[in-house]
Backbone atoms as SQL, in Angstrom:
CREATE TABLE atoms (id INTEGER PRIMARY KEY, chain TEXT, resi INTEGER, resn TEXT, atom TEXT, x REAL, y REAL, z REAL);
INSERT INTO atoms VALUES
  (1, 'A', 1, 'UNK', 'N', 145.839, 171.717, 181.691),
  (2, 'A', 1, 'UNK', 'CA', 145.842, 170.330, 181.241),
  (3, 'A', 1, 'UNK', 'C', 145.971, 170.234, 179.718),
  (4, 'A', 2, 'UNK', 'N', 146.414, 168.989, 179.240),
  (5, 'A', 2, 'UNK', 'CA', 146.568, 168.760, 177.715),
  (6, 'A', 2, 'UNK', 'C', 145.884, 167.306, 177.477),
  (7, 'A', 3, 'UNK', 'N', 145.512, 167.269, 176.279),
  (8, 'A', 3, 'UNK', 'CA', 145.129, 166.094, 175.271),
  (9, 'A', 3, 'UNK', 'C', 145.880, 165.745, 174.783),
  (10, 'A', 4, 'UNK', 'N', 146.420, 163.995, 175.353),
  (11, 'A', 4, 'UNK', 'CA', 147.482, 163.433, 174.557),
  (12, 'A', 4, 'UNK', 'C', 146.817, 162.209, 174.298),
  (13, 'A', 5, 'UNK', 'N', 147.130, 161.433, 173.402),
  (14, 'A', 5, 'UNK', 'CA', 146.544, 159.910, 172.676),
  (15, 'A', 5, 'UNK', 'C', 147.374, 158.656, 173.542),
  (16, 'A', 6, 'UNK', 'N', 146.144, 157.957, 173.854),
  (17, 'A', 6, 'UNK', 'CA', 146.982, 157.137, 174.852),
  (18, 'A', 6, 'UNK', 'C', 146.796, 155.499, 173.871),
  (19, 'A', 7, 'UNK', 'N', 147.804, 155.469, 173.219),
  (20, 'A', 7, 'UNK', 'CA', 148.287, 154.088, 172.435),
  (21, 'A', 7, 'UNK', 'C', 147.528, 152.757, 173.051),
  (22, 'A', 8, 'UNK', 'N', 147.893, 152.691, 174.614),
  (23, 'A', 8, 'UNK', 'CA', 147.432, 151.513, 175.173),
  (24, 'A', 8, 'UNK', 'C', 145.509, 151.913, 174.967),
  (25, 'A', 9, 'UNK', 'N', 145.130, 152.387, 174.909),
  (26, 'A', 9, 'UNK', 'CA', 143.430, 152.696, 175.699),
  (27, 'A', 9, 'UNK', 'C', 143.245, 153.420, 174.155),
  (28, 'A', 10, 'UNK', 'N', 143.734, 153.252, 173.465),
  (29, 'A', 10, 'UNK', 'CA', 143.295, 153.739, 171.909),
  (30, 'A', 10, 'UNK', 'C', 141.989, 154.831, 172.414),
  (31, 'A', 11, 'UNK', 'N', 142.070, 155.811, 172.872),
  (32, 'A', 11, 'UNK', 'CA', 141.861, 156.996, 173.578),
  (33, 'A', 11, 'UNK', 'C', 142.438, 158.373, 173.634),
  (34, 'A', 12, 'UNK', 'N', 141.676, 159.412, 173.671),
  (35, 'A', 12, 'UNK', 'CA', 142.309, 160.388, 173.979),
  (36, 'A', 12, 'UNK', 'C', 142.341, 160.766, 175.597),
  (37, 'A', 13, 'UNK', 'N', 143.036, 161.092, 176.337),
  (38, 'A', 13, 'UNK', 'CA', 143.377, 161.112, 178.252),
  (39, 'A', 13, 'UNK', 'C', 143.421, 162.738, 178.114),
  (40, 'A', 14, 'UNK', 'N', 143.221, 163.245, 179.118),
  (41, 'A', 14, 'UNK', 'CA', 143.629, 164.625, 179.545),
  (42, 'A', 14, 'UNK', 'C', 144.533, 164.230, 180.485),
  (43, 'A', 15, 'UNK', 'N', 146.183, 165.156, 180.500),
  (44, 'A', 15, 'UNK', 'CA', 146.953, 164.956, 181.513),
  (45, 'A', 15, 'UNK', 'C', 147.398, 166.615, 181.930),
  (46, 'A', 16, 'UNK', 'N', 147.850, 166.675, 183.072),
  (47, 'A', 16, 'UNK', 'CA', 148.925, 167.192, 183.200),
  (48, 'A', 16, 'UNK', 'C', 149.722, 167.836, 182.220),
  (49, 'A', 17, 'UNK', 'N', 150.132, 169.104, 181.889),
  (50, 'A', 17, 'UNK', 'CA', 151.080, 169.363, 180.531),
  (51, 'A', 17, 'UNK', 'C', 152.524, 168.780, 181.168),
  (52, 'A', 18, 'UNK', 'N', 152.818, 168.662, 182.539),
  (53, 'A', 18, 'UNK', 'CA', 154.159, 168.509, 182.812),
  (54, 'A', 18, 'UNK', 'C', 154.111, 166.638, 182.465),
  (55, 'A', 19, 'UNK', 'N', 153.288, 166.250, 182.275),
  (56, 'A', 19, 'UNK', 'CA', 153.376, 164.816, 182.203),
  (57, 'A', 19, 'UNK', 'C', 153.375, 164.542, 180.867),
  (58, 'A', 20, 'UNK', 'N', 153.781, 165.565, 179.447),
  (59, 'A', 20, 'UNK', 'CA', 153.839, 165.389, 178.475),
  (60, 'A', 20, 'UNK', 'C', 155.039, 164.695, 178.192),
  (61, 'A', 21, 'UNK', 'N', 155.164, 164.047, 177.228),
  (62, 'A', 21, 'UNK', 'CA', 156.825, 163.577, 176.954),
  (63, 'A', 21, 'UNK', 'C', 156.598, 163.478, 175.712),
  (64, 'A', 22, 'UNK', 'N', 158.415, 163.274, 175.086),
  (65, 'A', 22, 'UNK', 'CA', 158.464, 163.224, 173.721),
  (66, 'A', 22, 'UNK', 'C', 158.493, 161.790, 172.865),
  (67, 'A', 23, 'UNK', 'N', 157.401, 162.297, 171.883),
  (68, 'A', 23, 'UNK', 'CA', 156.677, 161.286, 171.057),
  (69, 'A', 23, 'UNK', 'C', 155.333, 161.881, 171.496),
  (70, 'A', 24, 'UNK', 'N', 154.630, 162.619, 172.154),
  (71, 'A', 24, 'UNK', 'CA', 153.238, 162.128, 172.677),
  (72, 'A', 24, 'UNK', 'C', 152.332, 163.080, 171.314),
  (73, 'A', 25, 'UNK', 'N', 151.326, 162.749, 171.057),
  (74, 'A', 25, 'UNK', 'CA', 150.319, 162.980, 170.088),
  (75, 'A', 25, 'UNK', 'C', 149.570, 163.864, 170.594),
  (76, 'A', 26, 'UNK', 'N', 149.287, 164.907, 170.716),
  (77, 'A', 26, 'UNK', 'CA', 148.734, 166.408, 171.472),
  (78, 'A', 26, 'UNK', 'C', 147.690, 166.859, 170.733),
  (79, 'A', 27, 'UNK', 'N', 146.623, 167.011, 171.045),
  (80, 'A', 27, 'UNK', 'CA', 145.141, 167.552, 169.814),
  (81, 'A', 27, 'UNK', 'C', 145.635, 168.762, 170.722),
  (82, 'A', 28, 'UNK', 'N', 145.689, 170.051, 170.183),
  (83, 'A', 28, 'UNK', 'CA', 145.190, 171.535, 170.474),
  (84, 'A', 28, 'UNK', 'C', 144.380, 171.985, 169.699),
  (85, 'A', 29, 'UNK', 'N', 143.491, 172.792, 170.568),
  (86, 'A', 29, 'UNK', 'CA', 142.240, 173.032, 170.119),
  (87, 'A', 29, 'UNK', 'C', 141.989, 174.714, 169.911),
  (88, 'A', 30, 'UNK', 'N', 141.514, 175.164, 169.259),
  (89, 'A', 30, 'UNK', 'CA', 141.554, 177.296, 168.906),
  (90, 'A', 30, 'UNK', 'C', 141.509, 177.679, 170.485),
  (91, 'A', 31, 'UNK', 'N', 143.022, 178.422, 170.483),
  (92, 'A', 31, 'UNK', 'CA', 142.653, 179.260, 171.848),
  (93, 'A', 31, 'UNK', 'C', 143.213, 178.767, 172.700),
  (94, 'A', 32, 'UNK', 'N', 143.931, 177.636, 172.111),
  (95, 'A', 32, 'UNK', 'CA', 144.341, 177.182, 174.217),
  (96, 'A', 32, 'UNK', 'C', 145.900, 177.052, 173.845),
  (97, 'A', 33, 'UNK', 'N', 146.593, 177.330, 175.369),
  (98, 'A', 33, 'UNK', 'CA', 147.950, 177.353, 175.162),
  (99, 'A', 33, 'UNK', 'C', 148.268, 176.261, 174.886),
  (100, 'A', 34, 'UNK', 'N', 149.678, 176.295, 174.399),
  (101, 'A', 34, 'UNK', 'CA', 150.226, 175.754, 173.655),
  (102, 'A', 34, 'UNK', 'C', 151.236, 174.846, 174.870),
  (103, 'A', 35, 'UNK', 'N', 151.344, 173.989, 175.426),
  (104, 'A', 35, 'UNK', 'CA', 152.073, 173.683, 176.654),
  (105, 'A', 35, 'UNK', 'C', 153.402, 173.415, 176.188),
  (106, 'A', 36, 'UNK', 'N', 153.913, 173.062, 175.318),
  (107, 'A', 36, 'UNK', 'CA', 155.399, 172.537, 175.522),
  (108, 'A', 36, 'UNK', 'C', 155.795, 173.003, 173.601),
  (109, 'A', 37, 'UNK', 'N', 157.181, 172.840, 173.679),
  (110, 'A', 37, 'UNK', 'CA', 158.015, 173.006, 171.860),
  (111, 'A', 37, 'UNK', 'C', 156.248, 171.494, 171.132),
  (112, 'A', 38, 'UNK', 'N', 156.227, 171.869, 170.404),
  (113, 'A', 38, 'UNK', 'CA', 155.318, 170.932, 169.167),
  (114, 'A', 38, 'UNK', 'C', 155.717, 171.052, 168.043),
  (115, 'A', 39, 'UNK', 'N', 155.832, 170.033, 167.151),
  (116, 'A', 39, 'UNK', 'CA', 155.818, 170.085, 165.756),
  (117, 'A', 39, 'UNK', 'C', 154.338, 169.706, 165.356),
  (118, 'A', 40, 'UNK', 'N', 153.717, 170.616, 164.225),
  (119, 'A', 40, 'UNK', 'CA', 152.538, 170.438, 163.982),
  (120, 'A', 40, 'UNK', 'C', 152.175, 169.543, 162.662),
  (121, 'A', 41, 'UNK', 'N', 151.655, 168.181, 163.059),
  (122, 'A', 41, 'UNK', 'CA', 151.150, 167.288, 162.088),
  (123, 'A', 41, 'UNK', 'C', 150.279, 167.564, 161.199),
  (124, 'A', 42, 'UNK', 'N', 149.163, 167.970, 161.443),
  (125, 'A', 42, 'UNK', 'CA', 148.229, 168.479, 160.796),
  (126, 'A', 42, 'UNK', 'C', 147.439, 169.158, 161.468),
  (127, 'A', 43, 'UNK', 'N', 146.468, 169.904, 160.332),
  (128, 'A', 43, 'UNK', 'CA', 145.688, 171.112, 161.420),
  (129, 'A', 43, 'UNK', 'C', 144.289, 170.946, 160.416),
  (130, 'A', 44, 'UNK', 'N', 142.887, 171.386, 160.893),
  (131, 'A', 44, 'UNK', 'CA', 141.687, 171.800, 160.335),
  (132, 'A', 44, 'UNK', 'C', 142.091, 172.197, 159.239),
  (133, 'A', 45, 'UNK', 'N', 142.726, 173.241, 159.062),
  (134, 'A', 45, 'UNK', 'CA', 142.610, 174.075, 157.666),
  (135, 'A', 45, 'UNK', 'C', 143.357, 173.176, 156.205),
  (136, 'A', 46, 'UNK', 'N', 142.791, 172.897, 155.285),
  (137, 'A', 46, 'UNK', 'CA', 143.065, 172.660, 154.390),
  (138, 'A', 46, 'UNK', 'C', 144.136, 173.060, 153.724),
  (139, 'A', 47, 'UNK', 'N', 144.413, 174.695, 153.757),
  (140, 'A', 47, 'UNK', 'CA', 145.793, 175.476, 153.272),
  (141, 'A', 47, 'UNK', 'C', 146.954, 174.568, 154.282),
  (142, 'A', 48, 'UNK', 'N', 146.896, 173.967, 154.972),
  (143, 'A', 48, 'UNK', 'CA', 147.955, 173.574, 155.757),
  (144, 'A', 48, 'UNK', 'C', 149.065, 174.194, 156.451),
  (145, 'A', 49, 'UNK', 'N', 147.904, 175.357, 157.216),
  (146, 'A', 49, 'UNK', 'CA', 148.552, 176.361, 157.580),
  (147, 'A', 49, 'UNK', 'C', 147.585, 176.843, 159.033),
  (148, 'A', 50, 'UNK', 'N', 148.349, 176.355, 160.320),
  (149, 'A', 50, 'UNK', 'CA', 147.702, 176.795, 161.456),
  (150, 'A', 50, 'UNK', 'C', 148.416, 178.248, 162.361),
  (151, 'A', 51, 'UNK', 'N', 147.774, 178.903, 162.669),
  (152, 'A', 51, 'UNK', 'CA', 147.905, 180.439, 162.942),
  (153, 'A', 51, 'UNK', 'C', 148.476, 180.738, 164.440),
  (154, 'A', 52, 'UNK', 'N', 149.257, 180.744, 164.998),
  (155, 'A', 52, 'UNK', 'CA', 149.804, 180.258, 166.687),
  (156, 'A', 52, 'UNK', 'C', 150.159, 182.208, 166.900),
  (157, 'A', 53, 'UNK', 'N', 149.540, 182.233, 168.303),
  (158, 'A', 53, 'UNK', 'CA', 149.619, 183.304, 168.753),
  (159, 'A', 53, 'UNK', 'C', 151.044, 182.870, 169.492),
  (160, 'A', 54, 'UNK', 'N', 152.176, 183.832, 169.581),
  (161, 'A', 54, 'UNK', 'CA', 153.549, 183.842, 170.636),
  (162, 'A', 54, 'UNK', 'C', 153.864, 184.867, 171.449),
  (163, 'A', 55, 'UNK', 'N', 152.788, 185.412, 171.890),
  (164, 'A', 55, 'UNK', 'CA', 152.605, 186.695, 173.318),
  (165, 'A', 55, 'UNK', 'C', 153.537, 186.296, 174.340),
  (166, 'A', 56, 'UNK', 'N', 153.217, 185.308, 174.933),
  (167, 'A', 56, 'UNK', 'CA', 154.388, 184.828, 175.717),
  (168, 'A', 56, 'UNK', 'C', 155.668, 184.369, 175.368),
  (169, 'A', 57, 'UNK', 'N', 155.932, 183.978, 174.262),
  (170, 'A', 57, 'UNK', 'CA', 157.024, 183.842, 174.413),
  (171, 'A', 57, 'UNK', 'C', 157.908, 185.145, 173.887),
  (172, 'A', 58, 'UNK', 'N', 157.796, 186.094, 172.636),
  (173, 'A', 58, 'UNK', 'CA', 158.476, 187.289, 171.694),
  (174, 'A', 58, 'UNK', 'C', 157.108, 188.676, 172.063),
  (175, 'A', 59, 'UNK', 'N', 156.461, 188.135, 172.789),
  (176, 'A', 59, 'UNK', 'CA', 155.399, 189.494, 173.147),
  (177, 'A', 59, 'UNK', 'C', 154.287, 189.851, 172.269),
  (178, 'A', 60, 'UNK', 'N', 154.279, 189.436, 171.143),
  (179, 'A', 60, 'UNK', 'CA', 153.890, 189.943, 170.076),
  (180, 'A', 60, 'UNK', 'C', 152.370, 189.047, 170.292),
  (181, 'A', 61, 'UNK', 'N', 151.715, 189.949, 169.704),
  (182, 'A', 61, 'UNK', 'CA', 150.097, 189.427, 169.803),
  (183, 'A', 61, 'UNK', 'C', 149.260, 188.715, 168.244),
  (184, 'A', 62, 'UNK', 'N', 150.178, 189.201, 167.259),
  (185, 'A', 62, 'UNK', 'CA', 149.708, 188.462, 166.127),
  (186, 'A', 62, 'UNK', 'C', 149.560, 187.265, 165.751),
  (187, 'A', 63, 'UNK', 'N', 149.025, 186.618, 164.979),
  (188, 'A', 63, 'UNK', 'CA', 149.007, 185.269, 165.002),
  (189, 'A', 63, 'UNK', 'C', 150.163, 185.171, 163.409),
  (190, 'A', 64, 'UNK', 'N', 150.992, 184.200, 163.983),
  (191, 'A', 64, 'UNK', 'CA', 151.619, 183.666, 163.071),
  (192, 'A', 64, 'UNK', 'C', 151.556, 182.428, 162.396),
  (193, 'A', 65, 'UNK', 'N', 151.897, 182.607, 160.896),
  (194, 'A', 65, 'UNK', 'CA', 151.379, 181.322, 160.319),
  (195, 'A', 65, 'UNK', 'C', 152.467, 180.008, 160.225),
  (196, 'A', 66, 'UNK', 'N', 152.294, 179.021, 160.612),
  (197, 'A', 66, 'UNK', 'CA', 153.204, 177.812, 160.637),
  (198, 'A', 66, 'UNK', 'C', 152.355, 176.705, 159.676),
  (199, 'A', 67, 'UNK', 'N', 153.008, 176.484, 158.915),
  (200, 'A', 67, 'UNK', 'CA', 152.668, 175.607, 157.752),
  (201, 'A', 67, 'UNK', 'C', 153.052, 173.599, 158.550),
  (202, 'A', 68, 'UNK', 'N', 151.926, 172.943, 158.672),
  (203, 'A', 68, 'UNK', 'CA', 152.160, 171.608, 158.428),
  (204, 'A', 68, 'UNK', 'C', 153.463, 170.504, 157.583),
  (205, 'A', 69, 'UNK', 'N', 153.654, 169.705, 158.423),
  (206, 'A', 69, 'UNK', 'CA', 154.660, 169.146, 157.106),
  (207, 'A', 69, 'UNK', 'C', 153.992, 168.499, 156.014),
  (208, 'A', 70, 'UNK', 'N', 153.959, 169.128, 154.781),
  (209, 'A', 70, 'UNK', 'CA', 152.951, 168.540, 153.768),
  (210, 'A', 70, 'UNK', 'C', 153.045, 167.336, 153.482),
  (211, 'A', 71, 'UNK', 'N', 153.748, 166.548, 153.737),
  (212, 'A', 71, 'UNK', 'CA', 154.497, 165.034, 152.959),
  (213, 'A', 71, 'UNK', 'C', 153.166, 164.574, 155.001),
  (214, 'A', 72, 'UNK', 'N', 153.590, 164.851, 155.785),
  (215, 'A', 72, 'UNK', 'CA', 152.461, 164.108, 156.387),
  (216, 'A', 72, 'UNK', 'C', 151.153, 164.428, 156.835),
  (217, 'A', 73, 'UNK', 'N', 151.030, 165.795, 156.404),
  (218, 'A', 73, 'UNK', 'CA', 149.733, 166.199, 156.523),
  (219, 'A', 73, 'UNK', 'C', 148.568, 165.339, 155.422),
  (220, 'A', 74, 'UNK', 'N', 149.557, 165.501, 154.025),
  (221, 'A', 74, 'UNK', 'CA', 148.797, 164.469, 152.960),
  (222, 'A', 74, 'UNK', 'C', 148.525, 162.891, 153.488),
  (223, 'A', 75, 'UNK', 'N', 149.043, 162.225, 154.276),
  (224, 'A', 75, 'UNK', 'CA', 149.162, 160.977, 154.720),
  (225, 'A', 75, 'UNK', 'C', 148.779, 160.648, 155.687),
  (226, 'A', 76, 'UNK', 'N', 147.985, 161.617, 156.786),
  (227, 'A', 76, 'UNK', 'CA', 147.326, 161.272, 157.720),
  (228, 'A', 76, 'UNK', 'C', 145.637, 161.762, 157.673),
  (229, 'A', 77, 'UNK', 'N', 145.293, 160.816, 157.632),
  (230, 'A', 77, 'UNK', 'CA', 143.350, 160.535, 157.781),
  (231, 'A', 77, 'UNK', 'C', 142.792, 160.188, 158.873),
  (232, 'A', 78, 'UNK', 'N', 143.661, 159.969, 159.462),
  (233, 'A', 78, 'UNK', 'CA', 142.775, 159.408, 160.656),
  (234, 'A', 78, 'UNK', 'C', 143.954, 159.461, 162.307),
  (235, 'A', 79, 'UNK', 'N', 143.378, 158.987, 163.320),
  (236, 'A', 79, 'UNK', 'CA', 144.529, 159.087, 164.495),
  (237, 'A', 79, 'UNK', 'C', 145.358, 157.661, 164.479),
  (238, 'A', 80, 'UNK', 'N', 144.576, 157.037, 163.929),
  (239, 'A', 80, 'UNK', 'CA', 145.500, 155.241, 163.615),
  (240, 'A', 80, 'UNK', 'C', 146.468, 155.974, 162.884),
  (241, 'A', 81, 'UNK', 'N', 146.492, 156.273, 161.682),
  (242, 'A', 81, 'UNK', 'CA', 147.667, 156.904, 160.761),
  (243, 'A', 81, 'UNK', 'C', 148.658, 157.597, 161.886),
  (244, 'A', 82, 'UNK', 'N', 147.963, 158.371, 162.528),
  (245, 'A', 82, 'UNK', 'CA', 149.274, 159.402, 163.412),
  (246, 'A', 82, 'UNK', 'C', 150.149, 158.339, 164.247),
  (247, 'A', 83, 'UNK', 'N', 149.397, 157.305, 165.244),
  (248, 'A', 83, 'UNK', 'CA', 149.601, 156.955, 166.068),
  (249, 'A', 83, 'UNK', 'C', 151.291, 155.688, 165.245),
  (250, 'A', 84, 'UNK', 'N', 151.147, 155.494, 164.038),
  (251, 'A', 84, 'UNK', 'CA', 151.585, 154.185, 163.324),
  (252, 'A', 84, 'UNK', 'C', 153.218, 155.177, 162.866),
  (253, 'A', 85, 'UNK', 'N', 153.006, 156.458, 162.943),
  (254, 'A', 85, 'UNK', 'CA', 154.464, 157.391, 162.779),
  (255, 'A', 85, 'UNK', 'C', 155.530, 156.966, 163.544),
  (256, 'A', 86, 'UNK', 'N', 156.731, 156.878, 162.949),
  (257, 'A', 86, 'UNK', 'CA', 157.752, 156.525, 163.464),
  (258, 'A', 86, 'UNK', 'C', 158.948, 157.889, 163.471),
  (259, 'A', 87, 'UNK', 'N', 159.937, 157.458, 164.033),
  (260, 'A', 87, 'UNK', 'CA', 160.919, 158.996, 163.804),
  (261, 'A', 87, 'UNK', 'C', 162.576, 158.828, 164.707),
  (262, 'A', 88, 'UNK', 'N', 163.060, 159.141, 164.702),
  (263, 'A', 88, 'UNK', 'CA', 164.241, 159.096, 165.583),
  (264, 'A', 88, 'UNK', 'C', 165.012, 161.082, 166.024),
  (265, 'A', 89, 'UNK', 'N', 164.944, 160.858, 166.874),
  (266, 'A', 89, 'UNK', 'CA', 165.525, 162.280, 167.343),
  (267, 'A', 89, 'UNK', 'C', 166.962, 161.963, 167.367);
């Protein structure tokens, strides 16, 4: 299962990972898989830099570092801020 932000119920829901879709707002938490491609908004660490293990996908057991996008890591405080992001694919 995954944590996605549910807009209507200004809530966080546990769903289904197959019931994820794109746009959805995903909290991952240390340790748990990663269910679907993510771009990472922001993370705990201040360096703006969260550490993703990819065993399954390239085999490899190290944790690799993926840096936040700084322009919105600086700009989000809160889940109202995330939720108010706009974007076009």
């Amino acid at each position: 299962p995954s944590v996605r932000w549910n807009n209507s119920l200004s809530n966080w829901e546990i769903v289904e990972s197959q019931l994820l879709e794109i746009g959805d707002i995903v909290k991952i938490v240390e340790n748990q898989v990663i269910p679907a491609d993510l771009l990472i908004l922001c993370c705990s660490n201040l360096t703006k830099i969260a550490y993703i293990e990819t065993a399954t996908l390239d085999g490899e057991k190290n944790n690799k570092p993926r840096q936040c996008i700084t322009q919105i890591f600086d700009s989000l405080k809160s889940i109202n801020e995330c939720v108010r992001l706009r974007g076009t694919i």
